[in-house]
Structures are given as structure tokens and as C-alpha cells.
Short mmCIF file of C-alpha atoms and ligand atoms in Angstrom, two decimals:
data_model
loop_
_atom_site.label_atom_id
_atom_site.label_comp_id
_atom_site.label_asym_id
_atom_site.label_seq_id
_atom_site.Cartn_x
_atom_site.Cartn_y
_atom_site.Cartn_z
CA MET A 1 71.90 103.94 110.96
CA THR A 2 71.58 102.27 107.55
CA VAL A 3 72.98 104.04 104.52
CA LEU A 4 73.43 102.77 100.99
CA GLY A 5 76.28 103.56 98.64
CA VAL A 6 76.41 102.89 94.92
CA ASP A 7 79.43 103.17 92.66
CA LEU A 8 78.45 103.77 89.05
CA GLY A 9 81.40 102.36 87.11
CA GLY A 10 82.18 102.23 83.40
CA THR A 11 81.25 98.54 83.29
CA LYS A 12 79.35 97.76 86.49
CA CYS A 13 77.16 99.39 89.06
CA LEU A 14 78.07 98.15 92.55
CA GLY A 15 76.04 98.96 95.64
CA VAL A 16 76.56 98.23 99.33
CA ALA A 17 74.39 98.60 102.41
CA LEU A 18 76.22 99.91 105.48
CA GLN A 19 74.81 99.41 108.94
CA ASP A 20 76.73 101.24 111.65
CA GLY A 21 79.80 101.22 109.44
CA GLU A 22 79.61 97.50 108.55
CA VAL A 23 78.84 96.21 105.06
CA VAL A 24 75.68 94.11 105.40
CA GLY A 25 74.65 93.74 101.75
CA GLU A 26 75.99 94.00 98.21
CA VAL A 27 74.38 94.15 94.77
CA ARG A 28 76.01 94.49 91.35
CA LEU A 29 74.56 94.98 87.88
CA PRO A 30 76.14 95.80 84.50
CA THR A 31 76.24 99.52 83.58
CA PRO A 32 73.99 100.25 80.58
CA ALA A 33 74.38 103.09 78.04
CA GLY A 34 72.35 106.31 78.20
CA GLY A 35 71.03 108.61 80.92
CA ASP A 36 67.60 107.03 81.52
CA ALA A 37 69.08 103.55 81.63
CA LEU A 38 71.65 104.75 84.16
CA LEU A 39 68.93 106.11 86.43
CA GLU A 40 67.02 102.88 86.05
CA VAL A 41 69.97 100.70 87.04
CA LEU A 42 70.83 102.91 90.01
CA SER A 43 67.25 102.69 91.30
CA THR A 44 67.21 98.92 90.82
CA VAL A 45 70.44 98.50 92.78
CA VAL A 46 69.05 100.64 95.60
CA ASP A 47 65.73 98.78 95.62
CA ARG A 48 67.47 95.42 95.84
CA LEU A 49 69.72 96.64 98.63
CA ARG A 50 67.10 98.19 100.79
CA GLY A 51 64.69 95.28 100.81
CA SER A 52 61.88 96.25 103.15
CA SER A 53 63.63 98.87 105.31
CA THR A 54 64.16 102.51 104.37
CA PRO A 55 67.76 103.76 104.53
CA GLU A 56 68.54 107.16 106.04
CA ALA A 57 70.42 108.24 102.94
CA VAL A 58 71.78 107.03 99.64
CA GLY A 59 75.18 108.01 98.24
CA VAL A 60 76.23 107.67 94.63
CA GLY A 61 79.70 107.91 93.08
CA ALA A 62 79.71 108.79 89.38
CA PRO A 63 82.69 108.69 87.00
CA GLY A 64 82.91 112.27 85.78
CA LEU A 65 82.29 115.93 86.52
CA VAL A 66 79.68 115.95 89.28
CA ASP A 67 78.74 119.39 90.57
CA ARG A 68 77.87 120.28 94.14
CA ASP A 69 74.15 119.79 93.40
CA GLY A 70 74.72 116.24 92.25
CA VAL A 71 74.43 116.92 88.51
CA LEU A 72 76.72 114.84 86.28
CA HIS A 73 77.93 117.22 83.55
CA PHE A 74 80.47 115.17 81.64
CA ALA A 75 81.84 111.63 81.79
CA ALA A 76 84.59 110.73 79.33
CA ASN A 77 84.03 106.99 79.73
CA LEU A 78 80.22 106.79 79.86
CA THR A 79 77.67 107.09 77.08
CA LEU A 80 75.74 110.19 78.10
CA GLU A 81 73.74 112.47 75.81
CA GLY A 82 73.55 115.54 78.02
CA GLU A 83 73.89 116.37 81.67
CA LEU A 84 72.17 114.16 84.21
CA ASP A 85 70.61 115.50 87.38
CA LEU A 86 71.33 112.37 89.36
CA ARG A 87 70.57 113.77 92.79
CA SER A 88 67.10 115.18 92.06
CA ALA A 89 66.03 112.31 89.81
CA LEU A 90 67.08 109.66 92.31
CA ALA A 91 65.77 111.47 95.38
CA GLU A 92 62.39 111.71 93.66
CA ARG A 93 62.34 108.05 92.69
CA LEU A 94 63.65 106.75 96.00
CA GLY A 95 62.07 109.13 98.47
CA VAL A 96 65.27 109.48 100.56
CA PRO A 97 68.06 112.11 100.64
CA VAL A 98 70.65 111.41 97.94
CA GLN A 99 74.24 112.66 97.84
CA VAL A 100 76.21 112.39 94.60
CA ASP A 101 79.98 112.82 94.28
CA ASN A 102 82.70 111.86 91.86
CA ASP A 103 83.47 108.11 92.05
CA ALA A 104 87.12 108.53 93.02
CA THR A 105 86.31 111.19 95.61
CA CYS A 106 84.03 108.57 97.15
CA ALA A 107 86.75 105.92 96.95
CA ALA A 108 89.22 108.22 98.68
CA TRP A 109 86.75 108.80 101.50
CA GLY A 110 86.04 105.08 101.77
CA GLU A 111 89.76 104.25 101.97
CA ARG A 112 90.22 106.95 104.59
CA ALA A 113 87.34 105.73 106.72
CA HIS A 114 88.11 102.03 106.51
CA GLY A 115 91.09 101.28 104.30
CA ALA A 116 94.66 102.12 103.38
CA ALA A 117 94.29 105.89 103.86
CA ARG A 118 93.15 105.56 107.48
CA GLY A 119 95.12 107.86 109.76
CA PHE A 120 96.29 110.20 106.99
CA ASP A 121 95.02 113.77 106.91
CA ASP A 122 96.80 114.65 103.67
CA VAL A 123 96.42 111.85 101.20
CA VAL A 124 95.69 111.45 97.50
CA LEU A 125 93.98 108.41 96.03
CA VAL A 126 94.27 107.37 92.42
CA THR A 127 92.17 104.56 90.95
CA LEU A 128 93.41 102.88 87.81
CA GLY A 129 90.44 101.46 85.91
CA THR A 130 88.87 102.34 82.56
CA GLY A 131 90.17 105.84 83.33
CA ILE A 132 92.14 107.26 86.25
CA GLY A 133 90.12 108.71 89.07
CA GLY A 134 91.50 111.03 91.71
CA GLY A 135 90.34 111.78 95.24
CA ILE A 136 92.04 114.41 97.38
CA VAL A 137 92.02 114.73 101.16
CA VAL A 138 93.67 117.87 102.55
CA ALA A 139 93.81 118.59 106.27
CA GLY A 140 91.36 115.75 106.88
CA ARG A 141 88.73 117.07 104.49
CA VAL A 142 87.70 115.95 101.07
CA VAL A 143 88.57 118.53 98.38
CA ARG A 144 85.82 119.13 95.83
CA GLY A 145 86.91 122.44 94.27
CA ALA A 146 84.73 125.43 93.39
CA ASN A 147 82.26 123.37 91.36
CA GLY A 148 82.85 119.85 92.60
CA PHE A 149 85.18 119.02 89.70
CA ALA A 150 88.52 118.79 91.55
CA GLY A 151 90.65 115.67 91.27
CA GLU A 152 90.40 115.05 87.52
CA MET A 153 93.97 113.74 87.47
CA GLY A 154 93.32 111.25 84.72
CA HIS A 155 93.03 114.17 82.31
CA MET A 156 96.30 115.81 83.28
CA VAL A 157 98.09 115.94 79.92
CA VAL A 158 101.42 114.12 80.12
CA ASP A 159 102.12 113.96 76.36
CA PRO A 160 100.49 116.61 74.15
CA GLN A 161 101.29 114.50 71.05
CA GLY A 162 100.02 111.33 72.71
CA PRO A 163 97.02 109.11 71.92
CA LEU A 164 93.52 110.56 71.72
CA CYS A 165 91.44 110.40 74.89
CA PRO A 166 87.63 109.97 74.88
CA CYS A 167 87.53 113.39 76.60
CA GLY A 168 88.70 114.96 73.31
CA GLN A 169 92.28 115.85 74.32
CA ARG A 170 95.53 114.05 73.53
CA GLY A 171 97.95 112.34 75.86
CA CYS A 172 95.91 112.39 79.08
CA TRP A 173 97.55 110.50 81.94
CA GLU A 174 94.77 107.90 81.82
CA ARG A 175 95.79 106.90 78.27
CA PHE A 176 98.99 105.55 79.87
CA ALA A 177 98.52 104.63 83.52
CA SER A 178 94.94 103.30 83.76
CA GLY A 179 93.88 99.66 83.34
CA SER A 180 92.98 100.45 79.73
CA GLY A 181 96.33 102.27 79.35
CA LEU A 182 98.06 99.06 80.41
CA GLY A 183 96.18 97.23 77.66
CA ARG A 184 97.24 99.88 75.14
CA LEU A 185 100.91 99.57 76.14
CA GLY A 186 100.58 95.78 75.86
CA ARG A 187 99.02 96.01 72.39
CA GLU A 188 101.86 98.23 71.17
CA VAL A 189 104.39 95.52 71.99
CA ALA A 190 102.11 92.70 70.82
CA ARG A 191 101.64 94.28 67.38
CA ARG A 192 105.41 94.37 66.90
CA GLY A 193 105.56 90.64 67.65
CA GLY A 194 107.34 91.23 70.96
CA ALA A 195 104.86 89.56 73.31
CA PRO A 196 103.73 86.11 72.08
CA ARG A 197 102.26 85.11 75.47
CA LEU A 198 100.09 88.22 75.58
CA VAL A 199 98.76 87.46 72.11
CA GLU A 200 98.08 83.87 73.13
CA LEU A 201 96.15 85.00 76.23
CA ALA A 202 94.17 87.38 74.02
CA GLY A 203 92.99 84.47 71.84
CA GLY A 204 95.62 84.98 69.12
CA ASP A 205 94.75 88.58 68.20
CA PRO A 206 97.19 91.36 69.29
CA GLU A 207 94.33 93.88 69.05
CA GLN A 208 92.48 92.05 71.83
CA VAL A 209 95.27 92.40 74.42
CA ARG A 210 93.94 94.00 77.58
CA GLY A 211 95.38 95.05 80.93
CA GLU A 212 94.25 91.81 82.58
CA HIS A 213 96.29 89.77 80.08
CA VAL A 214 99.38 91.76 81.00
CA THR A 215 98.94 91.20 84.75
CA LEU A 216 98.14 87.53 84.19
CA ALA A 217 101.31 87.05 82.10
CA VAL A 218 103.35 88.97 84.70
CA GLY A 219 102.09 86.44 87.28
CA GLU A 220 103.45 83.66 85.08
CA GLY A 221 106.83 85.38 84.92
CA ASP A 222 106.59 86.33 81.23
CA GLU A 223 109.46 88.74 80.55
CA ALA A 224 107.79 90.77 77.82
CA ALA A 225 104.78 91.37 80.09
CA VAL A 226 107.06 92.38 82.97
CA GLU A 227 108.68 94.95 80.66
CA VAL A 228 105.25 96.33 79.73
CA LEU A 229 104.34 96.59 83.42
CA VAL A 230 107.62 98.40 84.18
CA ARG A 231 106.86 100.96 81.45
CA PHE A 232 103.36 101.34 82.86
CA ALA A 233 104.85 101.81 86.34
CA TRP A 234 107.02 104.64 84.97
CA TRP A 235 103.93 106.47 83.74
CA LEU A 236 102.28 105.89 87.10
CA GLY A 237 105.35 107.26 88.91
CA LEU A 238 105.43 110.28 86.60
CA GLY A 239 101.85 111.25 87.43
CA LEU A 240 102.35 110.70 91.14
CA ALA A 241 105.48 112.91 91.08
CA ASN A 242 103.46 115.69 89.41
CA LEU A 243 100.72 115.31 92.02
CA ALA A 244 103.21 115.27 94.90
CA ASN A 245 104.62 118.57 93.68
CA ILE A 246 101.13 120.05 93.85
CA PHE A 247 99.64 118.46 97.00
CA ASP A 248 102.61 117.45 99.16
CA PRO A 249 100.67 114.49 100.62
CA GLU A 250 101.82 112.09 103.34
CA ALA A 251 100.82 109.17 101.15
CA PHE A 252 99.29 108.05 97.88
CA VAL A 253 96.81 105.21 97.84
CA VAL A 254 96.59 103.42 94.50
CA GLY A 255 93.49 101.36 93.65
CA GLY A 256 92.13 99.42 90.68
CA GLY A 257 92.48 95.86 89.40
CA VAL A 258 96.10 96.26 88.33
CA VAL A 259 97.11 96.75 91.97
CA GLY A 260 96.73 92.95 92.20
CA ALA A 261 100.13 92.76 90.45
CA GLY A 262 101.63 93.71 93.85
CA ASP A 263 105.36 94.32 94.08
CA ALA A 264 105.79 93.72 90.35
CA LEU A 265 103.97 97.06 89.98
CA PHE A 266 104.79 98.89 93.20
CA THR A 267 108.57 98.37 93.20
CA PRO A 268 109.17 99.98 89.76
CA ALA A 269 106.45 102.60 90.38
CA ARG A 270 108.06 103.71 93.67
CA ARG A 271 111.46 103.78 91.94
CA ALA A 272 110.15 105.95 89.07
CA PHE A 273 108.31 108.18 91.55
CA ALA A 274 111.48 108.76 93.58
CA GLU A 275 113.49 109.51 90.41
CA LEU A 276 110.95 111.99 89.07
CA LEU A 277 110.00 113.75 92.30
CA GLN A 278 111.57 117.14 92.90
CA GLY A 279 114.12 117.05 95.74
CA ALA A 280 113.22 113.47 96.61
CA ASP A 281 116.28 112.98 98.82
CA ARG A 282 115.70 116.25 100.70
CA ARG A 283 112.14 115.66 101.83
CA PRO A 284 110.34 113.16 104.05
CA PRO A 285 109.40 110.05 102.10
CA ILE A 286 105.90 109.84 100.62
CA SER A 287 104.38 106.36 100.86
CA VAL A 288 102.81 104.81 97.77
CA LEU A 289 100.36 102.21 99.12
CA PRO A 290 97.94 99.74 97.57
CA ALA A 291 94.26 100.42 98.29
CA ALA A 292 92.67 98.05 100.80
CA LEU A 293 88.95 98.01 100.00
CA GLY A 294 89.18 96.69 96.45
CA GLU A 295 86.23 97.34 94.17
CA ARG A 296 83.96 98.29 97.09
CA ALA A 297 85.89 101.45 98.00
CA GLY A 298 83.71 103.81 95.94
CA ALA A 299 80.40 102.43 97.19
CA ILE A 300 81.54 102.44 100.83
CA GLY A 301 82.82 106.02 100.52
CA ALA A 302 79.61 107.13 98.79
CA ALA A 303 77.62 105.73 101.73
CA TYR A 304 79.84 107.57 104.23
CA LEU A 305 79.57 110.87 102.34
CA ALA A 306 75.78 110.46 102.18
CA ALA A 307 75.62 109.77 105.92
CA GLU A 308 77.66 112.91 106.60
CA ALA A 309 75.50 115.01 104.29
CA ALA A 310 72.41 113.68 106.10
CA GLY A 311 73.98 114.71 109.41
CA GLY A 312 74.90 111.19 110.54
C1 LIG B 1 86.86 110.70 84.81
C2 LIG B 1 86.84 110.87 86.31
C3 LIG B 1 86.66 109.50 86.96
C4 LIG B 1 87.67 108.53 86.45
C5 LIG B 1 87.48 107.14 87.02
C6 LIG B 1 87.91 109.70 84.41
O1 LIG B 1 87.92 109.54 83.03
O2 LIG B 1 87.13 111.95 84.18
O3 LIG B 1 85.82 111.73 86.69
O4 LIG B 1 86.79 109.66 88.35
O5 LIG B 1 87.65 108.45 85.04
O6 LIG B 1 86.22 106.65 86.77
#
């Protein structure tokens, strides 16, 4: 059985072809702005992936509120004028069954099928990218909620007086613990003159400091960057503690580019998590694990969810 999965990200659109569970092809294109352009790029990725053979199904992961009919209603980090009926529009263009889910829901399912969440029936995935995505597996099943909108952990408010979020609220968790949150924390220190190496990596302008500069400088052993990452890890631990109180998972799987920082991130994050978790020393430990599938997790999971929806 051949199924295709496409992850529509804030910056890139990444598709994979899966044949009997193995990745046999990959295509990536930049994500454009606007609904029609998004449909166009999704169709192009699918066309390039499928070559001459017709896949049984196509799965798409989209970064926002995707309802159970595959309509994208709202996406804080995409330029979208209104709602976008991704499933119908794509099914019509492609002539195959299309399944659309939230991007992080897809990533959670991908990690459970093939990655770090394998073997766990109760597991929560968080992806730290432009925003924070959340995917929830309870009793071995993906949780979508009444409308399909479950798992919007990035918009859990952790500081009501905090920075504005593109979603319109203040102090959402993703303002602190996403890849862009890491950049923001880095810029705060850089503006005060406390992180010369970060400013240097950003081409001399503190306003250009991004998350990648922080992780790069951490790799070089820069102390100021390590401090920024430890603050970031505290925010990550705080959110995970809140989620653990709600879901009581066996494990968390954490994905996104910043996971490349390894122990420099995971050691302080696990420490903060243990400090902030209710009754931490009276309950079985909850593992906090790095994701295993990297940037392909969402596309792989989207393909699996599409295969399941198509009865495969
Ligand atoms: C969106 C989520 C999405 C996440 C990661 C958040 O801002 O609200 O739906 O999963 O970003 O893309």
C-alpha cells in the first residue's frame, strides 16, 4: 500500500511517500502565504511524490484548528484569510481520499508508529517550532476532541501579562517554550548587552537573534547562551508539569529543532519538570524523551492517519 503524507509547516511543506510503512520518497517546498497558494503547494508536493502511480490515500497535517471534516479554521502562525476546506479541495484536485489533521496530532501518531513514542499507550507529544504543537494519545488512541481542536497546548496561557501571541492572547506557552520563544528569550538578554556571542552570530544586531543562534552558541559552550537555554528549559518544564497534571501520561516526547541541543536542554527541563510537578516524589516517574523522527514526524504520521482512515 502506498500512502502519502504532507506536513504543512509555518516555513516549509514537507511530504513523504510511504510504501508498506517505509519512507520511499521525500519532497519539500517553501510554504507560501494565502489559502489558494497553500492548496497549490500541497498539490505540487503530492504530484511530485506520486510520480506515475496513484496512492491509496493522502494525509495532511496543518498547523492550526482542523475540524473533523478536514477544514482548517484558524492558524495563528499562517497567513490565512478565512477558513480553508483542505480535505474537499485537495480530494477534488488529487482524485484520492484525503485525511487532514492537526500537524502535531500527526507527529504524535508518527512518533508512536515509528519513533520515540513506540510502545506507549498514554503519551503526549509537544513540538517546539514556530509555535508549540501538541498531540495526545490516550489508551492507545489519538485524542481529537469534540471538534478536532484538542491539543492546542501552545496556547495554554502561562503568563496573562506576558508577550502578545499571534493568536491574539497574551502569554501563551509558545511565546516562551517554542523555537521562536527561545529566540525571544535570547533577544531579551542580547538587548541588555549580556550575550555578545549571540549578537555576533546574529550579524551584529540583537534584534536578529533567533533560537538557532542560541543552540549554536550553547554548542560552543557560551555561558550566556547556556543561561538562556536553562531559562527556556524552565518554561518547557512548567508546561509539561501542567500537562502531566491533566493527562497523567507515561511519557512526553519533545520534538522540534531545539531538541538538537540534547542534554543541555533535557537535563534542566527534566529538573524543572520534577520541581513543578505535583507530588513528583510520590508517583511513578514520567519520562521526557527527545523525538526520534526529526522533521519527518508530521508527514509520516499524516500518512499513517490517512491509511487508517482509508481502512488500511
Ligand atoms: C497552533 C497549533 C500547531 C502548532 C505547531 C500552534 O500555534 O495553534 O495548531 O499545532 O502551532 O505548528
